[in-house]
CSV table of C-alpha atoms in Angstrom, one decimal:
chain,number,residue,atom,x,y,z
A,1,UNK,CA,26.2,-17.6,-13.3
A,2,UNK,CA,28.8,-19.7,-11.5
A,3,UNK,CA,30.4,-16.7,-9.7
A,4,UNK,CA,26.9,-15.6,-8.7
A,5,UNK,CA,26.1,-19.0,-7.2
A,6,UNK,CA,29.4,-19.1,-5.4
A,7,UNK,CA,28.7,-15.7,-3.9
A,8,UNK,CA,25.2,-16.9,-2.7
A,9,UNK,CA,26.8,-20.0,-1.1
A,10,UNK,CA,29.4,-17.8,0.7
A,11,UNK,CA,26.8,-15.4,1.9
A,12,UNK,CA,24.5,-18.2,3.1
A,13,UNK,CA,27.3,-19.9,5.1
A,14,UNK,CA,28.4,-16.7,6.8
A,15,UNK,CA,24.8,-15.7,7.6
A,16,UNK,CA,24.1,-19.0,9.2
A,17,UNK,CA,27.3,-18.9,11.3
A,18,UNK,CA,26.9,-15.4,12.5
A,19,UNK,CA,23.3,-16.1,13.6
A,20,UNK,CA,23.6,-19.6,15.0
A,21,UNK,CA,26.7,-21.1,16.6
A,22,UNK,CA,25.2,-24.6,16.1
A,23,UNK,CA,24.0,-24.1,12.5
A,24,UNK,CA,25.1,-27.5,11.3
A,25,UNK,CA,23.8,-29.3,14.4
A,26,UNK,CA,20.4,-27.7,14.0
A,27,UNK,CA,20.3,-28.7,10.4
A,28,UNK,CA,20.7,-32.3,11.5
A,29,UNK,CA,18.4,-32.3,14.5
A,30,UNK,CA,15.7,-29.7,14.4
A,31,UNK,CA,12.2,-30.9,13.3
A,32,UNK,CA,12.0,-28.6,10.2
A,33,UNK,CA,8.9,-30.4,9.0
A,34,UNK,CA,7.1,-29.0,12.0
A,35,UNK,CA,8.9,-25.7,12.4
A,36,UNK,CA,9.7,-24.5,8.9
A,37,UNK,CA,8.8,-26.6,5.9
A,38,UNK,CA,5.0,-26.5,6.5
A,39,UNK,CA,5.1,-22.7,5.9
A,40,UNK,CA,7.9,-22.6,3.4
A,41,UNK,CA,6.9,-24.0,-0.1
A,42,UNK,CA,6.6,-23.0,-3.7
A,43,UNK,CA,3.2,-23.7,-5.4
A,44,UNK,CA,5.0,-25.1,-8.4
A,45,UNK,CA,6.7,-27.8,-6.3
A,46,UNK,CA,5.0,-31.0,-5.1
A,47,UNK,CA,6.9,-31.0,-1.8
A,48,UNK,CA,8.1,-28.4,0.7
A,49,UNK,CA,11.6,-26.9,0.3
A,50,UNK,CA,14.3,-29.0,1.9
A,51,UNK,CA,15.4,-26.4,4.4
A,52,UNK,CA,17.5,-28.7,6.5
A,53,UNK,CA,19.3,-30.0,3.4
A,54,UNK,CA,20.0,-26.5,2.2
A,55,UNK,CA,21.3,-25.5,5.6
A,56,UNK,CA,23.6,-28.5,5.8
A,57,UNK,CA,24.9,-27.8,2.3
A,58,UNK,CA,25.6,-24.1,3.1
A,59,UNK,CA,27.3,-25.0,6.4
A,60,UNK,CA,29.5,-27.7,4.8
A,61,UNK,CA,30.4,-25.3,2.0
A,62,UNK,CA,31.5,-22.7,4.5
A,63,UNK,CA,33.6,-25.1,6.5
A,64,UNK,CA,35.3,-26.6,3.5
A,65,UNK,CA,36.2,-23.2,2.1
A,66,UNK,CA,37.2,-21.7,5.4
A,67,UNK,CA,34.6,-18.9,5.2
A,68,UNK,CA,33.3,-19.1,8.7
A,69,UNK,CA,35.9,-18.2,11.3
A,70,UNK,CA,34.9,-15.1,13.3
A,71,UNK,CA,37.5,-12.4,13.4
A,72,UNK,CA,39.2,-11.9,16.8
A,73,UNK,CA,37.9,-8.8,18.6
A,74,UNK,CA,39.6,-6.8,21.3
A,75,UNK,CA,38.4,-8.1,24.7
A,76,UNK,CA,36.6,-5.7,27.0
A,77,UNK,CA,37.5,-5.7,30.7
A,78,UNK,CA,34.2,-7.2,31.8
A,79,UNK,CA,34.1,-10.9,32.5
A,80,UNK,CA,31.0,-13.0,32.3
A,81,UNK,CA,30.4,-16.6,33.6
A,82,UNK,CA,28.4,-19.2,31.7
A,83,UNK,CA,27.3,-22.3,33.6
A,84,UNK,CA,26.8,-25.1,31.1
A,85,UNK,CA,28.2,-25.6,27.6
A,86,UNK,CA,24.9,-26.7,26.0
A,87,UNK,CA,23.2,-25.0,23.1
A,88,UNK,CA,21.9,-22.0,25.2
A,89,UNK,CA,25.2,-21.5,27.0
A,90,UNK,CA,27.3,-21.7,23.9
A,91,UNK,CA,25.0,-19.3,22.0
A,92,UNK,CA,25.0,-16.8,24.8
A,93,UNK,CA,28.9,-17.1,25.1
A,94,UNK,CA,29.3,-16.7,21.3
A,95,UNK,CA,27.2,-13.6,21.1
A,96,UNK,CA,28.9,-11.9,24.1
A,97,UNK,CA,32.4,-12.8,22.9
A,98,UNK,CA,31.7,-11.4,19.5
A,99,UNK,CA,31.3,-8.0,21.0
A,100,UNK,CA,34.4,-8.3,23.2
A,101,UNK,CA,33.5,-9.7,26.6
A,102,UNK,CA,35.8,-12.3,28.1
A,103,UNK,CA,33.8,-15.4,28.8
A,104,UNK,CA,34.5,-18.3,31.1
A,105,UNK,CA,32.3,-21.4,30.6
A,106,UNK,CA,32.0,-23.9,33.5
A,107,UNK,CA,31.2,-27.3,32.1
A,108,UNK,CA,30.8,-30.5,34.1
A,109,UNK,CA,31.8,-32.8,31.2
A,110,UNK,CA,35.1,-33.0,29.3
A,111,UNK,CA,33.9,-31.3,26.1
A,112,UNK,CA,31.2,-28.8,25.1
A,113,UNK,CA,27.9,-29.5,23.4
A,114,UNK,CA,25.5,-30.7,26.2
A,115,UNK,CA,22.9,-33.2,25.3
A,116,UNK,CA,23.6,-32.7,21.6
A,117,UNK,CA,27.1,-34.1,22.1
A,118,UNK,CA,26.5,-36.7,24.9
A,119,UNK,CA,23.1,-38.1,24.2
A,120,UNK,CA,22.2,-37.8,20.5
A,121,UNK,CA,23.3,-41.0,18.7
A,122,UNK,CA,26.0,-40.7,16.0
A,123,UNK,CA,23.6,-41.8,13.3
A,124,UNK,CA,21.6,-38.6,13.9
A,125,UNK,CA,24.5,-36.3,14.7
A,126,UNK,CA,28.0,-37.1,13.5
A,127,UNK,CA,30.6,-35.9,16.0
A,128,UNK,CA,32.5,-34.0,13.3
A,129,UNK,CA,29.4,-31.9,12.8
A,130,UNK,CA,29.6,-30.6,16.4
A,131,UNK,CA,33.4,-30.1,16.1
A,132,UNK,CA,33.0,-28.1,12.9
A,133,UNK,CA,30.4,-25.8,14.5
A,134,UNK,CA,32.5,-25.1,17.5
A,135,UNK,CA,35.6,-24.4,15.6
A,136,UNK,CA,34.6,-20.7,15.1
A,137,UNK,CA,35.0,-20.2,18.9
A,138,UNK,CA,38.8,-20.5,18.6
A,139,UNK,CA,39.4,-16.8,17.8
A,140,UNK,CA,37.2,-15.5,20.6
A,141,UNK,CA,38.0,-14.7,24.2
A,142,UNK,CA,36.3,-17.8,25.6
A,143,UNK,CA,37.8,-20.0,28.3
A,144,UNK,CA,36.4,-23.4,29.0
A,145,UNK,CA,36.8,-25.0,32.5
A,146,UNK,CA,35.9,-28.6,32.0
A,147,UNK,CA,34.9,-31.1,34.8
A,148,UNK,CA,33.8,-28.0,36.7
A,149,UNK,CA,30.4,-28.3,38.2
A,150,UNK,CA,28.6,-25.3,39.7
A,151,UNK,CA,26.1,-27.3,41.7
A,152,UNK,CA,25.0,-25.2,44.7
A,153,UNK,CA,23.7,-21.7,45.5
A,154,UNK,CA,27.0,-21.1,47.5
A,155,UNK,CA,29.1,-21.7,44.3
A,156,UNK,CA,26.8,-19.4,42.3
A,157,UNK,CA,27.2,-16.7,45.0
A,158,UNK,CA,30.9,-17.1,44.8
A,159,UNK,CA,30.9,-16.3,41.1
A,160,UNK,CA,28.8,-13.2,41.7
A,161,UNK,CA,31.1,-12.1,44.5
A,162,UNK,CA,34.2,-12.5,42.2
A,163,UNK,CA,35.0,-10.4,39.2
A,164,UNK,CA,32.2,-11.7,37.0
A,165,UNK,CA,29.8,-8.9,36.0
A,166,UNK,CA,27.0,-11.4,35.2
A,167,UNK,CA,26.2,-15.1,35.3
A,168,UNK,CA,24.2,-17.0,32.7
A,169,UNK,CA,22.8,-20.4,33.7
A,170,UNK,CA,22.5,-22.9,30.8
A,171,UNK,CA,22.4,-26.3,32.6
A,172,UNK,CA,19.3,-27.6,30.8
A,173,UNK,CA,17.1,-30.3,32.3
A,174,UNK,CA,19.7,-32.6,33.8
A,175,UNK,CA,17.5,-35.0,35.9
A,176,UNK,CA,15.7,-37.8,34.0
A,177,UNK,CA,12.4,-38.8,35.5
A,178,UNK,CA,12.3,-42.3,36.9
A,179,UNK,CA,9.3,-44.3,38.1
A,180,UNK,CA,9.1,-45.7,41.7
A,181,UNK,CA,8.1,-49.1,40.2
A,182,UNK,CA,11.7,-49.7,39.1
A,183,UNK,CA,13.7,-48.4,42.1
A,184,UNK,CA,16.5,-50.6,43.4
A,185,UNK,CA,16.8,-52.9,40.4
A,186,UNK,CA,20.2,-53.3,38.7
A,187,UNK,CA,19.0,-53.7,35.1
A,188,UNK,CA,17.1,-50.5,34.9
A,189,UNK,CA,18.6,-47.3,33.3
A,190,UNK,CA,17.3,-43.9,32.3
A,191,UNK,CA,17.8,-42.9,28.7
A,192,UNK,CA,20.4,-40.2,29.6
A,193,UNK,CA,22.8,-42.7,31.2
A,194,UNK,CA,22.2,-45.4,28.5
A,195,UNK,CA,22.9,-43.0,25.6
A,196,UNK,CA,25.8,-41.4,27.4
A,197,UNK,CA,27.4,-44.8,28.0
A,198,UNK,CA,27.0,-45.7,24.4
A,199,UNK,CA,28.6,-42.4,23.3
A,200,UNK,CA,31.5,-42.9,25.7
A,201,UNK,CA,32.0,-46.6,24.9
A,202,UNK,CA,30.9,-47.7,28.4
A,203,UNK,CA,28.0,-49.7,27.2
A,204,UNK,CA,29.7,-53.0,28.1
A,205,UNK,CA,27.4,-55.2,26.0
A,206,UNK,CA,24.2,-54.5,28.0
A,207,UNK,CA,21.9,-55.0,25.0
A,208,UNK,CA,23.4,-57.6,22.6
A,209,UNK,CA,21.1,-60.6,22.3
A,210,UNK,CA,19.0,-59.2,25.2
A,211,UNK,CA,15.3,-58.2,25.4
A,212,UNK,CA,15.1,-54.5,25.9
A,213,UNK,CA,12.0,-52.5,27.0
A,214,UNK,CA,11.9,-48.7,26.5
A,215,UNK,CA,9.3,-46.6,28.2
A,216,UNK,CA,8.2,-43.4,26.6
A,217,UNK,CA,7.2,-42.0,23.2
A,218,UNK,CA,9.4,-39.0,22.6
A,219,UNK,CA,12.5,-38.5,20.6
A,220,UNK,CA,14.8,-39.8,23.3
A,221,UNK,CA,12.7,-42.9,23.5
A,222,UNK,CA,13.2,-43.5,19.8
A,223,UNK,CA,16.9,-42.8,20.2
A,224,UNK,CA,17.3,-45.4,22.9
A,225,UNK,CA,15.2,-48.0,21.1
A,226,UNK,CA,16.9,-47.5,17.7
A,227,UNK,CA,20.3,-47.6,19.4
A,228,UNK,CA,19.5,-50.8,21.2
A,229,UNK,CA,18.2,-52.4,18.1
A,230,UNK,CA,21.3,-51.3,16.1
A,231,UNK,CA,23.6,-52.8,18.8
A,232,UNK,CA,22.1,-56.2,18.4
A,233,UNK,CA,19.3,-56.5,20.9
A,234,UNK,CA,17.3,-59.6,20.5
A,235,UNK,CA,14.0,-57.7,20.9
A,236,UNK,CA,13.2,-54.1,21.6
A,237,UNK,CA,9.8,-53.1,22.7
A,238,UNK,CA,8.6,-49.5,23.2
A,239,UNK,CA,5.8,-49.1,25.7
A,240,UNK,CA,3.7,-45.9,25.5
A,241,UNK,CA,0.5,-44.9,27.3
A,242,UNK,CA,-1.1,-43.3,24.2
A,243,UNK,CA,-1.5,-44.3,20.6
A,244,UNK,CA,1.4,-44.4,18.1
A,245,UNK,CA,0.0,-41.4,16.3
A,246,UNK,CA,0.1,-39.4,19.5
A,247,UNK,CA,3.8,-40.0,20.1
A,248,UNK,CA,5.7,-36.7,20.4
A,249,UNK,CA,8.6,-38.2,18.5
A,250,UNK,CA,9.1,-37.0,15.0
A,251,UNK,CA,7.6,-39.2,12.2
A,252,UNK,CA,11.1,-40.0,10.7
A,253,UNK,CA,12.3,-41.2,14.1
A,254,UNK,CA,9.3,-43.6,14.5
A,255,UNK,CA,9.7,-44.7,10.9
A,256,UNK,CA,13.4,-45.6,11.6
A,257,UNK,CA,12.3,-47.6,14.6
A,258,UNK,CA,9.9,-49.5,12.4
A,259,UNK,CA,12.6,-50.2,9.9
A,260,UNK,CA,14.8,-51.6,12.8
A,261,UNK,CA,11.9,-53.9,13.8
A,262,UNK,CA,11.3,-52.2,17.1
A,263,UNK,CA,8.0,-53.4,18.6
A,264,UNK,CA,5.4,-50.9,19.8
A,265,UNK,CA,3.1,-51.6,22.7
A,266,UNK,CA,0.9,-48.5,22.7
A,267,UNK,CA,-2.1,-47.5,24.8
A,268,UNK,CA,-0.5,-49.6,27.5
A,269,UNK,CA,1.0,-49.2,31.0
A,270,UNK,CA,3.2,-51.4,33.2
A,271,UNK,CA,1.7,-52.5,36.6
A,272,UNK,CA,4.1,-55.0,38.0
A,273,UNK,CA,7.7,-56.4,37.8
A,274,UNK,CA,8.8,-59.9,38.2
A,275,UNK,CA,12.3,-60.1,39.7
A,276,UNK,CA,15.0,-62.5,40.8
A,277,UNK,CA,16.5,-60.7,43.8
A,278,UNK,CA,17.5,-57.3,42.5
A,279,UNK,CA,17.2,-58.0,38.8
A,280,UNK,CA,14.0,-57.7,36.8
A,281,UNK,CA,13.3,-60.7,34.5
A,282,UNK,CA,9.8,-59.7,33.2
A,283,UNK,CA,7.2,-57.0,33.4
A,284,UNK,CA,3.4,-57.2,33.5
A,285,UNK,CA,1.0,-54.6,32.2
A,286,UNK,CA,-2.4,-53.9,30.8
A,287,UNK,CA,-3.8,-52.1,27.8
A,288,UNK,CA,-5.8,-48.9,28.5
A,289,UNK,CA,-8.5,-46.8,26.9
A,290,UNK,CA,-8.9,-43.1,27.3
A,291,UNK,CA,-12.2,-41.8,28.7
A,292,UNK,CA,-11.1,-38.3,28.0
A,293,UNK,CA,-7.9,-36.3,27.4
A,294,UNK,CA,-6.6,-36.9,30.9
A,295,UNK,CA,-8.3,-40.0,32.3
A,296,UNK,CA,-7.8,-43.6,31.3
A,297,UNK,CA,-9.0,-47.0,32.5
A,298,UNK,CA,-7.7,-50.6,32.0
A,299,UNK,CA,-9.3,-52.8,29.3
A,300,UNK,CA,-10.7,-56.0,30.7
A,301,UNK,CA,-8.7,-59.2,29.8
A,302,UNK,CA,-5.9,-57.1,28.1
A,303,UNK,CA,-3.1,-58.0,30.6
A,304,UNK,CA,0.2,-58.9,29.1
A,305,UNK,CA,3.7,-60.1,30.2
A,306,UNK,CA,7.1,-59.4,28.6
A,307,UNK,CA,10.5,-60.8,29.3
A,308,UNK,CA,13.0,-58.1,30.2
A,309,UNK,CA,16.8,-58.1,30.4
A,310,UNK,CA,17.1,-54.3,30.4
A,311,UNK,CA,14.6,-51.5,31.0
A,312,UNK,CA,15.3,-48.0,29.8
A,313,UNK,CA,13.2,-45.2,31.1
A,314,UNK,CA,12.7,-42.3,28.7
A,315,UNK,CA,9.7,-40.5,30.1
A,316,UNK,CA,11.0,-37.0,30.6
A,317,UNK,CA,13.4,-34.8,32.5
A,318,UNK,CA,13.3,-32.2,35.2
A,319,UNK,CA,15.7,-29.5,36.4
A,320,UNK,CA,18.5,-30.2,38.8
A,321,UNK,CA,17.2,-28.4,41.9
A,322,UNK,CA,20.5,-28.1,43.8
A,323,UNK,CA,21.9,-25.1,42.0
A,324,UNK,CA,18.5,-23.4,41.4
A,325,UNK,CA,16.7,-23.9,44.7
A,326,UNK,CA,17.0,-20.2,45.7
A,327,UNK,CA,15.6,-18.9,42.5
A,328,UNK,CA,11.9,-18.3,42.0
A,329,UNK,CA,9.9,-21.0,40.1
A,330,UNK,CA,6.8,-21.1,37.9
A,331,UNK,CA,4.0,-23.5,38.9
A,332,UNK,CA,5.5,-26.0,36.4
A,333,UNK,CA,8.8,-25.9,38.3
A,334,UNK,CA,10.8,-24.1,35.7
A,335,UNK,CA,12.9,-21.0,36.5
A,336,UNK,CA,10.9,-17.8,36.6
A,337,UNK,CA,12.4,-15.1,34.5
A,338,UNK,CA,11.3,-11.7,33.2
A,339,UNK,CA,11.0,-10.7,29.6
A,340,UNK,CA,14.8,-10.0,29.6
A,341,UNK,CA,15.7,-13.5,30.8
A,342,UNK,CA,16.8,-12.2,34.2
A,343,UNK,CA,16.0,-14.4,37.2
A,344,UNK,CA,15.0,-13.3,40.6
A,345,UNK,CA,18.7,-12.9,41.6
A,346,UNK,CA,20.2,-9.7,40.2
A,347,UNK,CA,22.9,-10.3,37.6
A,348,UNK,CA,21.8,-13.9,37.0
A,349,UNK,CA,20.2,-14.8,33.7
A,350,UNK,CA,18.7,-18.0,32.4
A,351,UNK,CA,17.4,-19.4,29.2
A,352,UNK,CA,17.0,-22.7,27.4
A,353,UNK,CA,15.3,-25.9,28.5
A,354,UNK,CA,15.2,-25.2,32.3
A,355,UNK,CA,13.1,-22.2,31.5
A,356,UNK,CA,11.0,-23.4,28.5
A,357,UNK,CA,10.6,-27.0,29.8
A,358,UNK,CA,12.6,-28.5,26.9
A,359,UNK,CA,11.9,-27.9,23.2
A,360,UNK,CA,14.4,-27.7,20.4
A,361,UNK,CA,18.1,-26.9,20.0
A,362,UNK,CA,17.1,-24.0,17.7
A,363,UNK,CA,15.0,-22.5,20.4
A,364,UNK,CA,17.7,-22.9,23.1
A,365,UNK,CA,20.2,-21.2,20.7
A,366,UNK,CA,17.7,-18.3,20.0
A,367,UNK,CA,17.1,-17.8,23.7
A,368,UNK,CA,20.8,-17.8,24.4
A,369,UNK,CA,21.2,-15.0,21.9
A,370,UNK,CA,18.4,-12.9,23.4
A,371,UNK,CA,19.8,-13.4,26.9
A,372,UNK,CA,23.2,-12.2,25.7
A,373,UNK,CA,21.7,-9.0,24.4
A,374,UNK,CA,20.0,-8.5,27.8
A,375,UNK,CA,23.3,-9.2,29.7
A,376,UNK,CA,25.1,-6.6,27.5
A,377,UNK,CA,22.4,-4.0,28.3
A,378,UNK,CA,22.5,-4.9,32.0
A,379,UNK,CA,26.2,-4.3,32.2
A,380,UNK,CA,26.1,-1.1,30.2
A,381,UNK,CA,23.3,0.2,32.3
A,382,UNK,CA,25.4,-0.5,35.5
A,383,UNK,CA,28.4,1.4,34.0
A,384,UNK,CA,26.4,4.5,33.2
A,385,UNK,CA,24.3,4.6,36.4
């Protein structure tokens, strides 16, 4: 029985790694209770199968027993450029490198991983998890060019005019949404900058013994609120325009915020800031009620005021238009692609958040794999035509 179990563990570890470059990361971060566990259960069990736990166990087993490295393959002459080392870009690079393409990844930061590395708090994703996942890239023909931003259509055209047979854009949604109400104040941050500063030890005691207000009800809002609370904020208040039950954040994330004594001011909006020169000292708002799905109105005599030393905006993200302005867009502003992940510019492919509007790491990884298949077919078709 023991040899059989060992064989199952080995097979599971290798299967996960061959199919998902970020298998361990996904096991830590993806909302399996929404994506998997609801549909995966055994009638004899009271609860759903712990899919995330099983995946973490299999990945840890494979890493500890050195079962996962991908064998080095002979590199083909074709070179492919990947812009962005986030989940979609890494997945696309991994799939193409496994079949012999030489990959160059252009990444603006100093290490790969995208939002998973730079914006997910360590309590949700230990850094060693990301490092372990990416270790299997070492035997493949992948070159990283860090601190290298491809930020304009001219630079994209330069790649196409050079010896790259195709370009994959995996830059994600890099522009946090910010409200005009808070422009020009020094103690207002977006969640991206706040969490990045914490991860890179640049936080400089912005929250300790301070009153922090976080705007938004998604996962990044809970990350910012929980991080501020854990770092010693005097009071953390999350303001969200709908009810607590309607928050898009996962239940476990909201539950953690409750355990850290984060306050929730729901069905509420902010209407005014009170400032001393260029620094906000308090905010005013009102509670609202919803007339229908899309229309709300203020509730009489429900106005409130909150002290504020730091305001963190976590209300969404949008694509960085500079690089992508020449590509066709959907009505929602995301990049228009065909069913093969090809953009309106020949030889340029795109997948991940800037296409789907931002979902899960698992979806970004999956789309990166599909785009890699299409890139391979595109190059082979060009060679035989």
